[in-house]
Short mmCIF file of C-alpha atoms in Angstrom, two decimals:
data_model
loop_
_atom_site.label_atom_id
_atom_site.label_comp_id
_atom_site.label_asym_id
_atom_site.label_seq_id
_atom_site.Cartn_x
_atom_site.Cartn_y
_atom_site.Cartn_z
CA UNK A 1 0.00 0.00 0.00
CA UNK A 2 1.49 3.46 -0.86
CA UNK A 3 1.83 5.69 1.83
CA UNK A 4 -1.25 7.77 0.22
CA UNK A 5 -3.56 5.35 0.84
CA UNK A 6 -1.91 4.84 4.16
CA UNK A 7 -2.85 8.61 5.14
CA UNK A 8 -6.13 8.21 4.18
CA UNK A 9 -6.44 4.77 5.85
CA UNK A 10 -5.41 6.32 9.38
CA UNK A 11 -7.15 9.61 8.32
CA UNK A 12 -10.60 7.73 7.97
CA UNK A 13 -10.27 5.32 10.77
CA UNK A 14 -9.30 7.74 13.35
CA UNK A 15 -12.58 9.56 12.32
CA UNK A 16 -15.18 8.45 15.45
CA UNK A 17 -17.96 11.33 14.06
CA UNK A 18 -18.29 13.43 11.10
CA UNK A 19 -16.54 15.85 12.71
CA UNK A 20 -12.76 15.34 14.67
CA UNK A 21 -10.33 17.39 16.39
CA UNK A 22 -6.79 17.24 15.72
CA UNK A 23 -4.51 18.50 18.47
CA UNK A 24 -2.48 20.78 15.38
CA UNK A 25 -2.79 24.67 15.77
CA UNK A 26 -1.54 27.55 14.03
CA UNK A 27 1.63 27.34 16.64
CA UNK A 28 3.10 24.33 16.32
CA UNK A 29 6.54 24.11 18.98
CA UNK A 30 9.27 22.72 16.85
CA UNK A 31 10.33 19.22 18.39
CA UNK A 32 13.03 18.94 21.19
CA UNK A 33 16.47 19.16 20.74
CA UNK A 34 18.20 16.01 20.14
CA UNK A 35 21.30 16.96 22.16
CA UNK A 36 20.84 16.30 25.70
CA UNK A 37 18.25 13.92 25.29
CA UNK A 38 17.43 12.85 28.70
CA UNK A 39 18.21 8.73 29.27
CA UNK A 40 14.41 8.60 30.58
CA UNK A 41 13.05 9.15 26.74
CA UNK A 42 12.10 5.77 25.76
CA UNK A 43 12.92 3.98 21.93
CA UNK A 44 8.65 4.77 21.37
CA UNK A 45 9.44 8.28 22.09
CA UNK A 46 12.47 8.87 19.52
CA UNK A 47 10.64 6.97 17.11
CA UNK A 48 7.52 9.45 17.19
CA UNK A 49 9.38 12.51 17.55
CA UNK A 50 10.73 11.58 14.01
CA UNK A 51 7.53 12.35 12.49
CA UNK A 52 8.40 15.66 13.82
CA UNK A 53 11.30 17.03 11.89
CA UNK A 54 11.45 20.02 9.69
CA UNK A 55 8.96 19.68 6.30
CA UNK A 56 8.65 21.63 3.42
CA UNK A 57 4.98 23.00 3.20
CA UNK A 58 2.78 24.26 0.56
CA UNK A 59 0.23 27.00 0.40
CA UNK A 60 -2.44 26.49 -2.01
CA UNK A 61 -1.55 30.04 -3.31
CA UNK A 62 1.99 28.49 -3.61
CA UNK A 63 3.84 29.69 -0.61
CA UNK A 64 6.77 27.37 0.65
CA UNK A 65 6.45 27.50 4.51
CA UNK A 66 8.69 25.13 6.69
CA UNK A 67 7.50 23.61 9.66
CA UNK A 68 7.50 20.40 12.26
CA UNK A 69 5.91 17.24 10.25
CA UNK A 70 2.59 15.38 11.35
CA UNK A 71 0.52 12.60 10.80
CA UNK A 72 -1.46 14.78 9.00
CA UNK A 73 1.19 16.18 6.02
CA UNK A 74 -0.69 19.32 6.85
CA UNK A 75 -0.21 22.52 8.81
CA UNK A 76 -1.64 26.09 9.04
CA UNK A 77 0.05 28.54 7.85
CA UNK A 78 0.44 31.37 10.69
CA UNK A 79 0.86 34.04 8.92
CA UNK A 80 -2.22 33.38 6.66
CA UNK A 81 -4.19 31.15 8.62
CA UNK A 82 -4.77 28.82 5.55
CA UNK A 83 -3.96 24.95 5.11
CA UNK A 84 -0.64 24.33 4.00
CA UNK A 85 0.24 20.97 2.46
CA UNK A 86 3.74 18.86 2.85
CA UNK A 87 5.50 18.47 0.16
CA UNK A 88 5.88 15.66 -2.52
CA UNK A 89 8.42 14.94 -5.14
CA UNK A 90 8.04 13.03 -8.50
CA UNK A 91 11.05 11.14 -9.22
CA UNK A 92 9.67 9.81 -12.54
CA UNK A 93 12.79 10.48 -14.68
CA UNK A 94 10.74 11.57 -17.91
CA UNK A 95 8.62 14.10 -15.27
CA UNK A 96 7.43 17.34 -17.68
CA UNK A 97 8.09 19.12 -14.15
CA UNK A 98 11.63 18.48 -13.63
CA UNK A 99 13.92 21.30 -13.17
CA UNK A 100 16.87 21.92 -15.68
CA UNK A 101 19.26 21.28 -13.08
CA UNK A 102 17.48 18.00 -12.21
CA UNK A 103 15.88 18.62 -9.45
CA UNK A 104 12.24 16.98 -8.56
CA UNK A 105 9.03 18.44 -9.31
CA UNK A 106 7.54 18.86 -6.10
CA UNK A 107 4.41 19.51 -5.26
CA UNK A 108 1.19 19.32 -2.94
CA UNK A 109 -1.02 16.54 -2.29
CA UNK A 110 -4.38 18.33 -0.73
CA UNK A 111 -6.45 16.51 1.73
CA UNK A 112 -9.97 17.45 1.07
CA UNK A 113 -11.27 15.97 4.52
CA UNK A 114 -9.06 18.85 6.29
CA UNK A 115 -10.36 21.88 7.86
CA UNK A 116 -9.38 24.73 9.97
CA UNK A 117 -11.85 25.30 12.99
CA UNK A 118 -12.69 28.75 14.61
CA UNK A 119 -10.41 28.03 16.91
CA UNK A 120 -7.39 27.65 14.20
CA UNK A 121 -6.89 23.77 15.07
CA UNK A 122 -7.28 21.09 11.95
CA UNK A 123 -9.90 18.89 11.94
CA UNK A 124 -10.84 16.13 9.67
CA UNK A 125 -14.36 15.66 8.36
CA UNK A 126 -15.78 12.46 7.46
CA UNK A 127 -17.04 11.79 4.18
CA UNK A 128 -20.67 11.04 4.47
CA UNK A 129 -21.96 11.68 0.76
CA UNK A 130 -21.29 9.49 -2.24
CA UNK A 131 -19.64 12.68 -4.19
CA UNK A 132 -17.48 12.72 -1.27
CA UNK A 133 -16.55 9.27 -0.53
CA UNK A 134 -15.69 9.60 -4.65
CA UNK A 135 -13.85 12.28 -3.90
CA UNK A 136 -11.42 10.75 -0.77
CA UNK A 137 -11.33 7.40 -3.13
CA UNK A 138 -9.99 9.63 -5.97
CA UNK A 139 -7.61 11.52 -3.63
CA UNK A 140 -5.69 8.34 -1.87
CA UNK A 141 -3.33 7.92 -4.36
CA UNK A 142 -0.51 10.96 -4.39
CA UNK A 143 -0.36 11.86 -8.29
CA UNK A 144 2.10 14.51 -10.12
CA UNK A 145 0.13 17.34 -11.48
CA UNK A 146 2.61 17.53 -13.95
CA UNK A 147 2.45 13.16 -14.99
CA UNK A 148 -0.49 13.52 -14.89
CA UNK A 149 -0.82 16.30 -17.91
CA UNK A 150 0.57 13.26 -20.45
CA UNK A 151 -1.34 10.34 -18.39
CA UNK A 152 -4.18 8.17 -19.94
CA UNK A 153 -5.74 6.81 -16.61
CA UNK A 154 -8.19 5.18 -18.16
CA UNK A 155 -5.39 3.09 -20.79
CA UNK A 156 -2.80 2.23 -17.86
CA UNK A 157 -2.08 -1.20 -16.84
CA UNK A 158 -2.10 -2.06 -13.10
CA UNK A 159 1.54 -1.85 -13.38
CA UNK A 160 1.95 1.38 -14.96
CA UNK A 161 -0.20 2.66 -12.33
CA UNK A 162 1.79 1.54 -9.97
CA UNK A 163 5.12 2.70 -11.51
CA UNK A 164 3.38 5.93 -11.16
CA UNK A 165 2.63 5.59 -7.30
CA UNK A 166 6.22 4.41 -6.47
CA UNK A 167 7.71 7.60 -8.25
CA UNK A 168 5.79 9.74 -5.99
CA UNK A 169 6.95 10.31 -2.05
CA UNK A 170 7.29 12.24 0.18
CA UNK A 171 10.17 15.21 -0.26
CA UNK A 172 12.87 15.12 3.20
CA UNK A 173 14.81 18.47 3.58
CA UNK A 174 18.29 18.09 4.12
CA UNK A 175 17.83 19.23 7.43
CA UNK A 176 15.34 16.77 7.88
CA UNK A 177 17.63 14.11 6.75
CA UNK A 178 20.06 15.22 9.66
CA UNK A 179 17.46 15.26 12.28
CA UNK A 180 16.10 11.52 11.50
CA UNK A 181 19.52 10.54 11.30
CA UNK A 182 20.51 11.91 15.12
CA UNK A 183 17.32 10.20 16.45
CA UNK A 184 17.96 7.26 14.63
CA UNK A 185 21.11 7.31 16.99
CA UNK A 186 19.69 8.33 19.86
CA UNK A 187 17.47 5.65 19.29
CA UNK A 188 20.40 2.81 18.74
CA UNK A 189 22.53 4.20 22.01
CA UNK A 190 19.11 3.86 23.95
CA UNK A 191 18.64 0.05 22.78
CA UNK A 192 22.37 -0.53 23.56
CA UNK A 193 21.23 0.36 27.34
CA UNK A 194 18.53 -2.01 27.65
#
């Protein structure tokens, strides 16, 4: 399963109602340090703070914002109080959106069961209509805008499909890169002292 459908998976079971709040404001504190991590922090703890590192964020207007990751690949933006979406990278190597210099096209996978409340938290809404269950069914798979300009859905094989998928994840900041890589040792040196 990609990790699309995965999002949506965990997105639609942890819905209990039509409506659910998520515990992700407009301030979001950036995760701890990783120096100085106290010997009390358990493996579970390292492990979830991972999901935490910096990630590149989207506006739908455009705007790269960078901010602690989620569960959610979404944040608000605090200076506009508007969604902003993690980012994701094609790495198909014919892409139409890859840079000159070779770089990725990256781009924003929307959640259309995401809200902002009054209150500036996210919330997920259930999908209780047909149009809208279409609509989260349509949405679980991440797709390049840009692929998807020269696709034929309807004419692909299972595997092309698929090919697709796999060429589509999530992008890691360098800095990112760094940060999973400290906790991945913090995380070691803590299962040495077990």
């Amino acid at each position: 399963m990609t990790i699309g459908r995965w999002v949506l998976v965990l997105l639609l079971l942890s819905c209990g109602g039509c409506k659910r709040e998520v515990s992700n404001g407009p301030v979001v504190t950036p995760p701890a340090p990783v120096s100085g991590v106290q010997s009390s922090v358990r493996g579970e703890d390292i492990l979830e703070r991972q999901l935490t590192v910096d990630t590149l964020y989207f506006t739908d207007d455009g705007k790269e914002l960078i901010a602690p990751g989620n569960r959610l690949l979404a944040t608000v933006d605090p200076a506009t109080h508007h969604l902003a979406w993690a980012a994701w990278q094609c790495d198909n190597p014919s892409c139409s959106g890859r840079k000159a210099d070779g770089k990725p096209q990256l781009f924003p996978w929307p959640n259309p069961l995401l809200y902002i409340k009054d209150d500036g938290t996210i919330a997920i809404r259930q999908p209780i209509t047909e149009a809208e269950l279409l609509q989260a069914d349509e949405n679980r798979d991440v797709r390049c805008p840009a692929c998807l300009k020269i696709r034929n859905l309807a004419a692909e094989t299972p595997e092309q499909r698929q090919q697709y998928r796999s060429w589509c994840r999530l992008h890691i900041l360098p800095q990112a890169a760094e940060q999973r890589k400290a906790l991945e040792a913090e995380y070691r040196r803590l299962q040495g002292n077990q």
